Amino acid sequence: GESVGLHLPTLSVQEGDNSIINCAYSNSASDYFIWYKQESGKGPQFIIDIRSNMDKRQGQRVTVLLNKTVKHLSLQIAATQPGDSAVYFCAENEGGSEKLVFGKGTKLTVNP
Amino acid sequence: DAMVIQNPRYQVTQFGKPVTLSCSQTLNHNVMYWYQQKSSQAPKLLFHYYDKDFNNEADTPDNFQSRRPNTSFCFLDIRSPGLGDAAMYLCATSRRRGRGDTQYFGPGTRLTVL
């Protein structure tokens, strides 16, 4: 997922609904994936991570799913709240490297 | 209990006037990173340090330099800022080198170039 372009994909949901944010990654050698949440004017905040030997991991209200066959990553947020409104970035890490490659980001808006 | 601290949060400089941004961390992490983030874009890695070992990205302009005098501190120097360098600059840390590790970000410094 090399980030290109200036227009963020957007997702608008109603408060209380579940949200699903998707990310396609490019490097089949990537073995570690992170989801970050970035609120306006702030730094990215770690949400949840997953390694390539897993296909699902759950946190508090969040679930990350990894499909290595199609190189796809998703973040599910249960019972979305207004405080979840932010830009969400996926990031991938190639094994043996400490560098992350960020995806484009998705802007989530939660309507009350 | 802030873990990655960036100062200042907002910096205004003039075209061509050198500027230094600061990052400090209380996590005792080995790796420190500097990213540039422009509006509606993902963070772009400029360079990173593993301890004192400096790793520059191939497409980072020479105008950008960095110093890491000790484990806790890392500085980003922009020698001659241009209008295109206006952005949010993010510092991040991770515990170790090699196999993927979580990066923890600071709040960022918003740089304005007049």
Coordinates of C-alpha atoms in Angstrom, one line a residue:
Chain A
G1 CA 0.0 0.0 0.0
E2 CA 2.1 2.9 -1.1
S3 CA 0.1 6.0 -0.6
V4 CA -0.7 8.1 -3.6
G5 CA -3.2 10.8 -4.5
L6 CA -4.8 13.6 -2.5
H7 CA -8.3 12.4 -2.1
L8 CA -9.1 10.3 0.9
P9 CA -11.8 7.6 0.5
T10 CA -14.6 8.4 2.9
L11 CA -17.0 6.4 4.9
S12 CA -20.1 7.9 6.6
V13 CA -22.0 5.9 9.2
Q14 CA -24.7 6.4 11.8
E15 CA -23.8 6.3 15.4
G16 CA -24.3 2.8 16.7
D17 CA -23.8 1.1 13.4
N18 CA -20.8 -1.1 12.7
S19 CA -18.1 0.3 10.4
I20 CA -15.8 -1.6 8.1
I21 CA -12.7 0.0 6.7
N22 CA -10.8 -1.8 4.0
C23 CA -7.2 -1.7 2.9
A24 CA -5.3 -3.5 0.1
Y25 CA -1.6 -4.0 0.6
S26 CA 1.0 -4.6 -2.1
N27 CA 3.8 -6.6 -0.7
S28 CA 3.3 -10.3 -0.3
A29 CA 6.4 -10.4 1.9
S30 CA 4.8 -8.1 4.5
D31 CA 4.2 -10.0 7.7
Y32 CA 3.1 -7.4 10.2
F33 CA 0.1 -5.0 9.8
I34 CA -1.1 -2.1 12.0
W35 CA -4.2 0.1 12.0
Y36 CA -3.8 3.7 13.1
K37 CA -6.4 6.3 13.9
Q38 CA -5.5 9.9 13.3
E39 CA -7.7 12.7 14.5
S40 CA -7.5 16.2 13.0
G41 CA -4.3 17.9 14.0
K42 CA -2.9 15.0 16.0
G43 CA -0.4 12.2 15.4
P44 CA -1.5 8.7 14.4
Q45 CA -2.7 6.6 17.3
F46 CA -2.1 2.8 17.4
I47 CA -5.4 0.8 17.4
I48 CA -4.6 -2.8 16.7
D49 CA -2.1 -5.0 14.9
I50 CA -1.9 -8.4 13.4
R51 CA 0.9 -10.7 12.2
S52 CA 0.7 -12.8 9.1
N53 CA 0.4 -16.1 11.0
M54 CA -3.1 -14.9 12.1
D55 CA -6.2 -14.1 10.1
K56 CA -8.2 -12.4 12.8
R57 CA -7.5 -10.4 16.0
Q58 CA -10.0 -8.7 18.3
G59 CA -9.6 -5.7 20.5
Q60 CA -12.0 -3.6 22.4
R61 CA -14.8 -2.8 19.9
V62 CA -12.3 -3.4 17.0
T63 CA -11.5 -6.5 14.9
V64 CA -8.8 -6.8 12.3
L65 CA -9.1 -9.3 9.5
L66 CA -6.3 -10.4 7.3
N67 CA -6.7 -12.2 4.0
K68 CA -3.3 -13.0 2.7
T69 CA -4.6 -14.7 -0.4
V70 CA -5.9 -11.5 -1.8
K71 CA -3.6 -9.2 0.2
H72 CA -6.5 -7.5 2.0
L73 CA -6.8 -6.1 5.5
S74 CA -10.0 -4.8 7.1
L75 CA -10.8 -3.0 10.4
Q76 CA -14.2 -3.5 11.9
I77 CA -15.5 -1.1 14.5
A78 CA -18.5 -2.2 16.5
A79 CA -21.2 0.3 17.7
T80 CA -19.4 3.2 16.1
Q81 CA -19.4 6.4 18.2
P82 CA -18.9 10.1 17.3
G83 CA -15.4 9.9 18.9
D84 CA -14.4 7.3 16.3
S85 CA -14.6 10.0 13.6
A86 CA -11.0 10.2 12.2
V87 CA -8.8 9.1 9.4
Y88 CA -7.8 5.5 9.6
F89 CA -4.6 4.3 8.1
C90 CA -3.4 0.7 7.5
A91 CA 0.3 0.2 7.5
E92 CA 2.4 -2.9 6.5
N93 CA 5.8 -4.0 7.5
E94 CA 8.0 -6.2 5.4
G95 CA 9.8 -8.9 7.4
G96 CA 13.2 -7.9 8.5
S97 CA 12.6 -4.2 8.1
E98 CA 11.7 -1.7 10.8
K99 CA 10.0 0.5 8.2
L100 CA 6.2 0.8 7.8
V101 CA 4.5 1.6 4.5
F102 CA 1.2 3.4 5.0
G103 CA -2.0 3.0 2.9
K104 CA -4.0 5.9 1.6
G105 CA -6.2 6.4 4.6
T106 CA -10.0 6.4 5.0
K107 CA -11.9 9.3 6.5
L108 CA -14.6 8.0 8.8
T109 CA -17.5 10.3 9.8
V110 CA -19.9 9.2 12.4
N111 CA -23.3 11.0 12.3
P112 CA -25.2 11.3 15.6
Chain B
D1 CA 2.7 10.5 30.9
A2 CA 3.4 11.5 27.3
M3 CA 5.6 9.0 25.7
V4 CA 6.7 10.8 22.5
I5 CA 6.9 14.5 22.8
Q6 CA 7.4 17.0 20.0
N7 CA 8.2 20.6 20.3
P8 CA 7.1 23.0 19.2
R9 CA 3.6 21.9 18.2
Y10 CA 3.4 24.8 15.7
Q11 CA 6.3 26.4 14.0
V12 CA 6.3 29.3 11.6
T13 CA 9.4 30.1 9.6
Q14 CA 10.3 32.2 6.7
F15 CA 11.3 30.9 3.2
G16 CA 14.9 29.9 3.4
K17 CA 15.3 30.4 7.1
P18 CA 16.7 27.3 8.9
V19 CA 14.4 25.6 11.3
T20 CA 14.8 22.7 13.8
L21 CA 12.1 20.5 15.1
S22 CA 12.5 18.5 18.3
C23 CA 11.4 15.1 19.4
S24 CA 12.0 13.3 22.7
Q25 CA 10.8 10.0 24.1
T26 CA 10.4 8.4 27.5
L27 CA 10.1 4.8 26.1
N28 CA 13.8 4.1 25.8
H29 CA 13.1 2.8 22.3
N30 CA 16.1 2.1 20.0
V31 CA 14.5 3.3 16.8
M32 CA 13.3 6.9 16.1
Y33 CA 11.6 8.0 12.9
W34 CA 10.8 11.3 11.2
Y35 CA 7.8 11.5 8.8
Q36 CA 6.4 14.3 6.7
Q37 CA 2.6 14.4 6.3
K38 CA 0.9 16.7 3.9
S39 CA -2.8 17.4 4.0
S40 CA -5.0 14.4 3.2
Q41 CA -2.0 12.2 2.6
A42 CA -0.4 9.4 4.5
P43 CA 2.8 9.9 6.5
K44 CA 5.9 9.7 4.4
L45 CA 9.1 8.4 6.0
L46 CA 12.1 10.8 5.7
F47 CA 14.7 8.9 7.7
H48 CA 15.2 6.9 10.8
Y49 CA 17.8 6.1 13.4
Y50 CA 18.5 2.7 15.0
D51 CA 20.5 3.9 18.0
K52 CA 23.1 6.1 16.2
D53 CA 22.8 4.3 12.9
F54 CA 21.2 6.8 10.5
N55 CA 19.1 5.5 7.6
N56 CA 18.0 8.0 5.0
E57 CA 15.2 7.3 2.5
A58 CA 16.4 7.5 -1.1
D59 CA 13.9 10.3 -2.0
T60 CA 14.4 12.5 1.0
P61 CA 15.8 15.9 -0.1
D62 CA 19.2 17.0 1.0
N63 CA 17.5 20.0 2.6
F64 CA 16.4 17.6 5.4
Q65 CA 18.9 16.5 8.0
S66 CA 18.6 14.8 11.4
R67 CA 20.6 14.4 14.6
R68 CA 20.2 12.0 17.4
P69 CA 22.6 13.1 20.3
N70 CA 21.3 10.4 22.7
T71 CA 18.6 7.7 23.0
S72 CA 15.9 10.2 24.1
F73 CA 16.2 13.0 21.7
C74 CA 16.1 13.4 17.9
F75 CA 16.1 16.6 15.8
L76 CA 14.9 17.4 12.3
D77 CA 16.8 20.2 10.7
I78 CA 15.4 21.9 7.6
R79 CA 18.3 23.9 6.2
S80 CA 16.4 26.1 3.7
P81 CA 12.7 25.6 4.0
G82 CA 10.6 26.1 0.8
L83 CA 6.9 26.6 0.5
G84 CA 6.6 23.0 -0.4
D85 CA 8.0 21.9 3.0
A86 CA 4.9 23.2 4.8
A87 CA 3.5 20.1 6.4
M88 CA 3.0 18.2 9.6
Y89 CA 6.2 16.6 10.8
L90 CA 5.7 13.4 12.9
C91 CA 8.2 11.7 15.1
A92 CA 7.7 8.0 16.0
T93 CA 9.6 5.4 17.9
S94 CA 9.8 1.6 18.0
R95 CA 11.5 -0.7 20.4
R96 CA 13.7 -2.7 18.2
R97 CA 15.1 -3.1 14.7
G98 CA 14.1 -5.8 12.2
R99 CA 11.0 -7.8 12.6
G100 CA 7.9 -5.6 12.6
D101 CA 7.3 -3.6 15.8
T102 CA 4.6 -1.1 16.7
Q103 CA 5.6 2.5 16.0
Y104 CA 4.3 5.1 18.5
F105 CA 3.8 8.6 17.2
G106 CA 4.1 12.0 18.8
P107 CA 1.5 14.7 18.3
G108 CA 3.4 16.3 15.4
T109 CA 4.7 19.7 14.6
R110 CA 2.8 21.8 12.1
L111 CA 5.3 23.8 10.0
T112 CA 4.2 26.9 8.2
V113 CA 6.6 28.5 5.7
L114 CA 5.9 32.2 4.8

